[in-house]
C-alpha cells in the first residue's frame, strides 16, 4: 500500500503541474494582444519611445514652425491644436503632448496598452487650467478619418509608410503636419528632418504627399518590357 509520504508527493506533483499549466495559459492570454498585430497586413509592433525620441518630436515641430511662422504649433495653449498619435502604445507621446497644451488623442489597437494608458490617465493626470485631458481610443487607426486633426504623429515601419501616405493625403487638412518617427515616408521629400539614427524625425505637409521624388516618378512611369513572342 502507498505510504502517506508518497500520497503527499503525488499531490505536490499534481499541484505543481496545475500551477505550470495555469501560468502557461495566463501567459498565452496576455501575449495575444501583442501577437495578433503580426497577423495583419500592416503590423505596427510595440517599441516604447525613448525620452530622446519624444523630445525630438516636439523639438522638430517647434523648429519647423518657427522657420515657417506657424504660430499655432509653437503656442498650442492659445488655440486648441488637435494631435493624434497613431499606435500610441503606452501613451508617452500623448501625455507629453497634453502637458504642452495640445488636444492630444492616442489610438491603440492593443487592448492591454490601451487599458494601461486609460489607467495612467485616471491615476496620474492632474487637470490644469489651459490643458486638455489626454484621450485614448482602442481602434484600428486605418479606419479612423484624419480630417479633424492638425498634427499626426506616427512611429511607423518601412513596409507601411507608403500606404499610410496615400491614406493621409486623402484625409488630412491642408494645413495639417505629419511627424514620422524612426522611418521617413519613403518616396516623398520631407519639409523638415532631424536625423539622429533611430531617434530621427521627419515632417511632411500635404503638398509633400502630392509630389513623389523624381526617382520614384521615373520608376513608376517606366514602361514594362514585354518579351517578344516567338512565332
PDB file of C-alpha atoms in Angstrom:
ATOM      1  CA  UNK A   1       0.000   0.000   0.000  1.00  0.00           C
ATOM      2  CA  UNK A   2       1.265   3.527  -0.747  1.00  0.00           C
ATOM      3  CA  UNK A   3       2.500   5.392   2.262  1.00  0.00           C
ATOM      4  CA  UNK A   4       1.241   8.794   3.389  1.00  0.00           C
ATOM      5  CA  UNK A   5       4.530  10.322   2.240  1.00  0.00           C
ATOM      6  CA  UNK A   6       4.022   9.026  -1.329  1.00  0.00           C
ATOM      7  CA  UNK A   7       0.480  10.426  -1.391  1.00  0.00           C
ATOM      8  CA  UNK A   8       1.764  13.835  -0.353  1.00  0.00           C
ATOM      9  CA  UNK A   9       4.428  13.746  -3.057  1.00  0.00           C
ATOM     10  CA  UNK A  10       1.822  12.796  -5.659  1.00  0.00           C
ATOM     11  CA  UNK A  11      -0.423  15.684  -4.615  1.00  0.00           C
ATOM     12  CA  UNK A  12       2.515  18.079  -4.659  1.00  0.00           C
ATOM     13  CA  UNK A  13       3.421  16.981  -8.179  1.00  0.00           C
ATOM     14  CA  UNK A  14      -0.182  17.419  -9.301  1.00  0.00           C
ATOM     15  CA  UNK A  15      -0.378  20.910  -7.820  1.00  0.00           C
ATOM     16  CA  UNK A  16       2.906  21.891  -9.467  1.00  0.00           C
ATOM     17  CA  UNK A  17       1.691  20.612 -12.838  1.00  0.00           C
ATOM     18  CA  UNK A  18      -1.556  22.538 -12.430  1.00  0.00           C
ATOM     19  CA  UNK A  19       0.378  25.674 -11.480  1.00  0.00           C
ATOM     20  CA  UNK A  20       2.662  25.431 -14.524  1.00  0.00           C
ATOM     21  CA  UNK A  21      -0.355  24.833 -16.778  1.00  0.00           C
ATOM     22  CA  UNK A  22      -2.223  27.811 -15.347  1.00  0.00           C
ATOM     23  CA  UNK A  23       0.846  30.038 -15.763  1.00  0.00           C
ATOM     24  CA  UNK A  24       1.248  28.929 -19.383  1.00  0.00           C
ATOM     25  CA  UNK A  25      -2.407  29.669 -20.136  1.00  0.00           C
ATOM     26  CA  UNK A  26      -2.140  33.053 -18.435  1.00  0.00           C
ATOM     27  CA  UNK A  27       0.988  33.912 -20.400  1.00  0.00           C
ATOM     28  CA  UNK A  28      -0.695  32.891 -23.662  1.00  0.00           C
ATOM     29  CA  UNK A  29      -3.729  35.057 -22.942  1.00  0.00           C
ATOM     30  CA  UNK A  30      -1.538  38.026 -22.000  1.00  0.00           C
ATOM     31  CA  UNK A  31       0.520  37.618 -25.169  1.00  0.00           C
ATOM     32  CA  UNK A  32      -2.462  37.603 -27.547  1.00  0.00           C
ATOM     33  CA  UNK A  33      -2.780  41.430 -27.802  1.00  0.00           C
ATOM     34  CA  UNK A  34       0.910  41.669 -28.676  1.00  0.00           C
ATOM     35  CA  UNK A  35       0.955  38.802 -31.180  1.00  0.00           C
ATOM     36  CA  UNK A  36      -2.240  39.430 -33.148  1.00  0.00           C
ATOM     37  CA  UNK A  37      -0.913  42.603 -34.880  1.00  0.00           C
ATOM     38  CA  UNK A  38       1.671  40.412 -36.579  1.00  0.00           C
ATOM     39  CA  UNK A  39      -1.170  38.663 -38.401  1.00  0.00           C
ATOM     40  CA  UNK A  40      -2.358  41.901 -40.000  1.00  0.00           C
ATOM     41  CA  UNK A  41      -1.292  43.280 -43.366  1.00  0.00           C
ATOM     42  CA  UNK A  42       0.406  46.252 -41.711  1.00  0.00           C
ATOM     43  CA  UNK A  43       1.892  45.280 -38.362  1.00  0.00           C
ATOM     44  CA  UNK A  44       2.909  48.101 -36.050  1.00  0.00           C
ATOM     45  CA  UNK A  45       4.995  46.497 -33.277  1.00  0.00           C
ATOM     46  CA  UNK A  46       5.114  47.977 -29.794  1.00  0.00           C
ATOM     47  CA  UNK A  47       8.504  49.597 -29.258  1.00  0.00           C
ATOM     48  CA  UNK A  48       8.441  52.194 -26.445  1.00  0.00           C
ATOM     49  CA  UNK A  49       9.620  55.644 -27.475  1.00  0.00           C
ATOM     50  CA  UNK A  50      12.784  56.844 -25.777  1.00  0.00           C
ATOM     51  CA  UNK A  51      12.969  60.174 -23.981  1.00  0.00           C
ATOM     52  CA  UNK A  52      15.157  61.446 -26.814  1.00  0.00           C
ATOM     53  CA  UNK A  53      12.587  60.442 -29.425  1.00  0.00           C
ATOM     54  CA  UNK A  54       9.808  62.216 -27.565  1.00  0.00           C
ATOM     55  CA  UNK A  55      11.933  65.344 -27.185  1.00  0.00           C
ATOM     56  CA  UNK A  56      12.801  65.272 -30.893  1.00  0.00           C
ATOM     57  CA  UNK A  57       9.136  65.114 -31.937  1.00  0.00           C
ATOM     58  CA  UNK A  58       8.277  68.402 -30.262  1.00  0.00           C
ATOM     59  CA  UNK A  59      11.664  69.965 -30.968  1.00  0.00           C
ATOM     60  CA  UNK A  60      11.224  69.329 -34.698  1.00  0.00           C
ATOM     61  CA  UNK A  61       7.663  70.679 -34.717  1.00  0.00           C
ATOM     62  CA  UNK A  62       8.692  73.850 -32.891  1.00  0.00           C
ATOM     63  CA  UNK A  63      11.783  74.491 -35.014  1.00  0.00           C
ATOM     64  CA  UNK A  64       9.916  73.962 -38.282  1.00  0.00           C
ATOM     65  CA  UNK A  65       7.021  76.114 -37.066  1.00  0.00           C
ATOM     66  CA  UNK A  66       9.368  78.969 -36.188  1.00  0.00           C
ATOM     67  CA  UNK A  67      11.003  78.752 -39.615  1.00  0.00           C
ATOM     68  CA  UNK A  68       7.606  78.948 -41.324  1.00  0.00           C
ATOM     69  CA  UNK A  69       5.969  81.275 -38.764  1.00  0.00           C
ATOM     70  CA  UNK A  70       3.318  78.683 -37.916  1.00  0.00           C
ATOM     71  CA  UNK A  71       2.317  80.118 -34.573  1.00  0.00           C
ATOM     72  CA  UNK A  72      -0.439  77.619 -33.834  1.00  0.00           C
ATOM     73  CA  UNK A  73       2.121  74.845 -33.316  1.00  0.00           C
ATOM     74  CA  UNK A  74       4.511  76.916 -31.212  1.00  0.00           C
ATOM     75  CA  UNK A  75       1.757  78.136 -28.858  1.00  0.00           C
ATOM     76  CA  UNK A  76      -0.937  75.404 -28.787  1.00  0.00           C
ATOM     77  CA  UNK A  77      -2.366  76.689 -25.492  1.00  0.00           C
ATOM     78  CA  UNK A  78      -3.630  79.866 -27.174  1.00  0.00           C
ATOM     79  CA  UNK A  79      -5.753  77.938 -29.667  1.00  0.00           C
ATOM     80  CA  UNK A  80      -6.523  74.213 -29.373  1.00  0.00           C
ATOM     81  CA  UNK A  81      -4.343  72.158 -31.691  1.00  0.00           C
ATOM     82  CA  UNK A  82      -5.578  68.612 -32.208  1.00  0.00           C
ATOM     83  CA  UNK A  83      -2.815  65.995 -32.203  1.00  0.00           C
ATOM     84  CA  UNK A  84      -3.275  62.280 -32.865  1.00  0.00           C
ATOM     85  CA  UNK A  85      -0.685  59.570 -32.207  1.00  0.00           C
ATOM     86  CA  UNK A  86      -1.223  56.544 -34.458  1.00  0.00           C
ATOM     87  CA  UNK A  87      -0.354  53.430 -32.485  1.00  0.00           C
ATOM     88  CA  UNK A  88       0.087  55.260 -29.182  1.00  0.00           C
ATOM     89  CA  UNK A  89       1.411  52.292 -27.184  1.00  0.00           C
ATOM     90  CA  UNK A  90       1.641  53.203 -23.514  1.00  0.00           C
ATOM     91  CA  UNK A  91       0.701  56.821 -24.238  1.00  0.00           C
ATOM     92  CA  UNK A  92       4.066  58.536 -23.808  1.00  0.00           C
ATOM     93  CA  UNK A  93       3.726  60.888 -26.767  1.00  0.00           C
ATOM     94  CA  UNK A  94       0.112  61.687 -25.899  1.00  0.00           C
ATOM     95  CA  UNK A  95       0.869  62.550 -22.274  1.00  0.00           C
ATOM     96  CA  UNK A  96       3.766  64.801 -23.254  1.00  0.00           C
ATOM     97  CA  UNK A  97       1.651  66.494 -25.931  1.00  0.00           C
ATOM     98  CA  UNK A  98      -1.120  67.136 -23.407  1.00  0.00           C
ATOM     99  CA  UNK A  99       1.382  68.662 -20.980  1.00  0.00           C
ATOM    100  CA  UNK A 100       2.493  71.051 -23.717  1.00  0.00           C
ATOM    101  CA  UNK A 101      -1.066  72.186 -24.386  1.00  0.00           C
ATOM    102  CA  UNK A 102      -2.110  70.033 -27.330  1.00  0.00           C
ATOM    103  CA  UNK A 103      -5.557  68.474 -27.506  1.00  0.00           C
ATOM    104  CA  UNK A 104      -3.967  65.018 -27.679  1.00  0.00           C
ATOM    105  CA  UNK A 105      -5.535  61.709 -28.723  1.00  0.00           C
ATOM    106  CA  UNK A 106      -3.903  58.301 -28.823  1.00  0.00           C
ATOM    107  CA  UNK A 107      -5.163  55.412 -30.956  1.00  0.00           C
ATOM    108  CA  UNK A 108      -4.080  51.921 -29.952  1.00  0.00           C
ATOM    109  CA  UNK A 109      -5.329  48.508 -31.039  1.00  0.00           C
ATOM    110  CA  UNK A 110      -3.543  46.515 -28.337  1.00  0.00           C
ATOM    111  CA  UNK A 111      -6.120  46.161 -25.547  1.00  0.00           C
ATOM    112  CA  UNK A 112      -3.565  45.877 -22.727  1.00  0.00           C
ATOM    113  CA  UNK A 113      -1.689  49.007 -23.798  1.00  0.00           C
ATOM    114  CA  UNK A 114      -4.986  50.857 -24.216  1.00  0.00           C
ATOM    115  CA  UNK A 115      -6.116  49.845 -20.701  1.00  0.00           C
ATOM    116  CA  UNK A 116      -2.746  50.881 -19.284  1.00  0.00           C
ATOM    117  CA  UNK A 117      -2.992  54.319 -20.921  1.00  0.00           C
ATOM    118  CA  UNK A 118      -6.512  54.837 -19.595  1.00  0.00           C
ATOM    119  CA  UNK A 119      -5.450  53.706 -16.112  1.00  0.00           C
ATOM    120  CA  UNK A 120      -2.464  56.050 -16.148  1.00  0.00           C
ATOM    121  CA  UNK A 121      -4.720  58.924 -17.176  1.00  0.00           C
ATOM    122  CA  UNK A 122      -7.059  58.245 -14.254  1.00  0.00           C
ATOM    123  CA  UNK A 123      -4.284  57.809 -11.681  1.00  0.00           C
ATOM    124  CA  UNK A 124      -1.585  60.299 -12.658  1.00  0.00           C
ATOM    125  CA  UNK A 125      -3.097  63.063 -14.796  1.00  0.00           C
ATOM    126  CA  UNK A 126      -3.877  66.254 -12.945  1.00  0.00           C
ATOM    127  CA  UNK A 127      -6.205  68.691 -14.659  1.00  0.00           C
ATOM    128  CA  UNK A 128      -4.732  72.176 -15.001  1.00  0.00           C
ATOM    129  CA  UNK A 129      -6.109  75.393 -16.498  1.00  0.00           C
ATOM    130  CA  UNK A 130      -5.426  75.545 -20.220  1.00  0.00           C
ATOM    131  CA  UNK A 131      -4.601  71.855 -20.546  1.00  0.00           C
ATOM    132  CA  UNK A 132      -6.733  69.141 -22.100  1.00  0.00           C
ATOM    133  CA  UNK A 133      -7.052  65.697 -20.562  1.00  0.00           C
ATOM    134  CA  UNK A 134      -5.430  63.037 -22.811  1.00  0.00           C
ATOM    135  CA  UNK A 135      -7.898  60.935 -24.808  1.00  0.00           C
ATOM    136  CA  UNK A 136      -7.292  57.300 -25.739  1.00  0.00           C
ATOM    137  CA  UNK A 137      -9.250  55.202 -28.207  1.00  0.00           C
ATOM    138  CA  UNK A 138      -8.999  51.476 -28.777  1.00  0.00           C
ATOM    139  CA  UNK A 139      -9.284  51.315 -32.540  1.00  0.00           C
ATOM    140  CA  UNK A 140      -7.562  50.460 -35.801  1.00  0.00           C
ATOM    141  CA  UNK A 141      -6.169  53.792 -36.999  1.00  0.00           C
ATOM    142  CA  UNK A 142      -6.561  52.685 -40.625  1.00  0.00           C
ATOM    143  CA  UNK A 143     -10.308  53.023 -40.046  1.00  0.00           C
ATOM    144  CA  UNK A 144     -10.152  56.495 -38.474  1.00  0.00           C
ATOM    145  CA  UNK A 145     -10.702  59.593 -40.586  1.00  0.00           C
ATOM    146  CA  UNK A 146      -7.941  62.148 -40.008  1.00  0.00           C
ATOM    147  CA  UNK A 147      -9.773  65.256 -41.194  1.00  0.00           C
ATOM    148  CA  UNK A 148     -10.179  66.799 -37.729  1.00  0.00           C
ATOM    149  CA  UNK A 149      -6.502  66.716 -36.721  1.00  0.00           C
ATOM    150  CA  UNK A 150      -3.796  69.371 -37.054  1.00  0.00           C
ATOM    151  CA  UNK A 151      -0.798  67.199 -36.215  1.00  0.00           C
ATOM    152  CA  UNK A 152      -0.418  63.481 -36.930  1.00  0.00           C
ATOM    153  CA  UNK A 153       2.365  61.525 -35.213  1.00  0.00           C
ATOM    154  CA  UNK A 154       3.354  58.009 -36.219  1.00  0.00           C
ATOM    155  CA  UNK A 155       6.187  55.700 -35.164  1.00  0.00           C
ATOM    156  CA  UNK A 156       5.910  53.553 -38.256  1.00  0.00           C
ATOM    157  CA  UNK A 157       7.730  50.774 -40.025  1.00  0.00           C
ATOM    158  CA  UNK A 158       9.034  50.992 -43.563  1.00  0.00           C
ATOM    159  CA  UNK A 159       6.616  48.470 -45.029  1.00  0.00           C
ATOM    160  CA  UNK A 160       3.524  50.520 -44.188  1.00  0.00           C
ATOM    161  CA  UNK A 161       4.618  54.108 -44.792  1.00  0.00           C
ATOM    162  CA  UNK A 162       3.724  54.331 -48.483  1.00  0.00           C
ATOM    163  CA  UNK A 163       0.171  53.069 -47.898  1.00  0.00           C
ATOM    164  CA  UNK A 164      -0.196  55.346 -44.886  1.00  0.00           C
ATOM    165  CA  UNK A 165       0.860  58.318 -47.006  1.00  0.00           C
ATOM    166  CA  UNK A 166      -1.904  57.504 -49.503  1.00  0.00           C
ATOM    167  CA  UNK A 167      -4.498  57.434 -46.726  1.00  0.00           C
ATOM    168  CA  UNK A 168      -3.319  60.671 -45.113  1.00  0.00           C
ATOM    169  CA  UNK A 169      -3.090  62.504 -48.436  1.00  0.00           C
ATOM    170  CA  UNK A 170      -6.799  61.921 -48.969  1.00  0.00           C
ATOM    171  CA  UNK A 171      -7.911  62.804 -45.437  1.00  0.00           C
ATOM    172  CA  UNK A 172      -5.584  65.378 -43.851  1.00  0.00           C
ATOM    173  CA  UNK A 173      -6.420  69.076 -43.723  1.00  0.00           C
ATOM    174  CA  UNK A 174      -4.461  71.449 -45.997  1.00  0.00           C
ATOM    175  CA  UNK A 175      -2.501  72.894 -43.058  1.00  0.00           C
ATOM    176  CA  UNK A 176      -2.000  69.606 -41.208  1.00  0.00           C
ATOM    177  CA  UNK A 177       1.511  68.305 -40.485  1.00  0.00           C
ATOM    178  CA  UNK A 178       2.680  64.696 -40.261  1.00  0.00           C
ATOM    179  CA  UNK A 179       5.518  63.773 -37.912  1.00  0.00           C
ATOM    180  CA  UNK A 180       7.100  60.470 -38.919  1.00  0.00           C
ATOM    181  CA  UNK A 181       9.428  58.924 -36.336  1.00  0.00           C
ATOM    182  CA  UNK A 182      12.170  56.312 -36.758  1.00  0.00           C
ATOM    183  CA  UNK A 183      11.494  55.984 -40.505  1.00  0.00           C
ATOM    184  CA  UNK A 184      10.717  58.587 -43.185  1.00  0.00           C
ATOM    185  CA  UNK A 185       7.765  58.215 -45.516  1.00  0.00           C
ATOM    186  CA  UNK A 186       9.518  56.606 -48.452  1.00  0.00           C
ATOM    187  CA  UNK A 187       9.190  58.186 -51.893  1.00  0.00           C
ATOM    188  CA  UNK A 188       8.307  61.633 -50.533  1.00  0.00           C
ATOM    189  CA  UNK A 189      10.603  64.507 -49.643  1.00  0.00           C
ATOM    190  CA  UNK A 190      10.100  65.938 -46.165  1.00  0.00           C
ATOM    191  CA  UNK A 191       9.861  69.657 -45.429  1.00  0.00           C
ATOM    192  CA  UNK A 192      11.966  69.246 -42.301  1.00  0.00           C
ATOM    193  CA  UNK A 193      14.080  66.496 -40.814  1.00  0.00           C
ATOM    194  CA  UNK A 194      16.006  65.885 -37.629  1.00  0.00           C
ATOM    195  CA  UNK A 195      18.138  62.838 -38.315  1.00  0.00           C
ATOM    196  CA  UNK A 196      19.520  61.065 -35.265  1.00  0.00           C
ATOM    197  CA  UNK A 197      19.532  57.391 -36.291  1.00  0.00           C
ATOM    198  CA  UNK A 198      16.574  55.635 -34.613  1.00  0.00           C
ATOM    199  CA  UNK A 199      15.605  58.887 -32.873  1.00  0.00           C
ATOM    200  CA  UNK A 200      15.148  60.657 -36.212  1.00  0.00           C
ATOM    201  CA  UNK A 201      12.066  62.716 -37.061  1.00  0.00           C
ATOM    202  CA  UNK A 202      10.701  63.804 -40.447  1.00  0.00           C
ATOM    203  CA  UNK A 203       7.935  66.350 -41.020  1.00  0.00           C
ATOM    204  CA  UNK A 204       5.613  66.351 -44.038  1.00  0.00           C
ATOM    205  CA  UNK A 205       2.806  68.620 -45.146  1.00  0.00           C
ATOM    206  CA  UNK A 206       0.013  67.812 -47.595  1.00  0.00           C
ATOM    207  CA  UNK A 207       1.913  69.261 -50.533  1.00  0.00           C
ATOM    208  CA  UNK A 208       4.742  66.786 -49.875  1.00  0.00           C
ATOM    209  CA  UNK A 209       2.377  63.874 -50.361  1.00  0.00           C
ATOM    210  CA  UNK A 210       1.238  65.233 -53.706  1.00  0.00           C
ATOM    211  CA  UNK A 211       4.764  65.090 -55.079  1.00  0.00           C
ATOM    212  CA  UNK A 212       6.751  61.924 -55.495  1.00  0.00           C
ATOM    213  CA  UNK A 213      10.508  62.425 -55.551  1.00  0.00           C
ATOM    214  CA  UNK A 214      11.851  62.403 -59.104  1.00  0.00           C
ATOM    215  CA  UNK A 215      13.477  58.963 -58.838  1.00  0.00           C
ATOM    216  CA  UNK A 216      10.145  57.400 -57.876  1.00  0.00           C
ATOM    217  CA  UNK A 217       8.333  59.169 -60.720  1.00  0.00           C
ATOM    218  CA  UNK A 218      10.787  57.731 -63.216  1.00  0.00           C
ATOM    219  CA  UNK A 219      10.306  54.255 -61.768  1.00  0.00           C
ATOM    220  CA  UNK A 220       6.508  54.484 -61.861  1.00  0.00           C
ATOM    221  CA  UNK A 221       6.458  55.834 -65.423  1.00  0.00           C
ATOM    222  CA  UNK A 222       8.996  53.369 -66.770  1.00  0.00           C
ATOM    223  CA  UNK A 223       7.351  51.153 -69.416  1.00  0.00           C
ATOM    224  CA  UNK A 224       7.213  47.444 -68.739  1.00  0.00           C
ATOM    225  CA  UNK A 225       9.334  45.463 -71.164  1.00  0.00           C
ATOM    226  CA  UNK A 226       7.383  42.719 -72.866  1.00  0.00           C
ATOM    227  CA  UNK A 227       9.114  39.670 -74.221  1.00  0.00           C
ATOM    228  CA  UNK A 228       8.693  39.210 -77.953  1.00  0.00           C
ATOM    229  CA  UNK A 229       6.577  36.198 -78.836  1.00  0.00           C
ATOM    230  CA  UNK A 230       8.426  33.553 -80.746  1.00  0.00           C
ATOM    231  CA  UNK A 231       6.385  32.542 -83.766  1.00  0.00           C
TER     232      UNK A 231
END
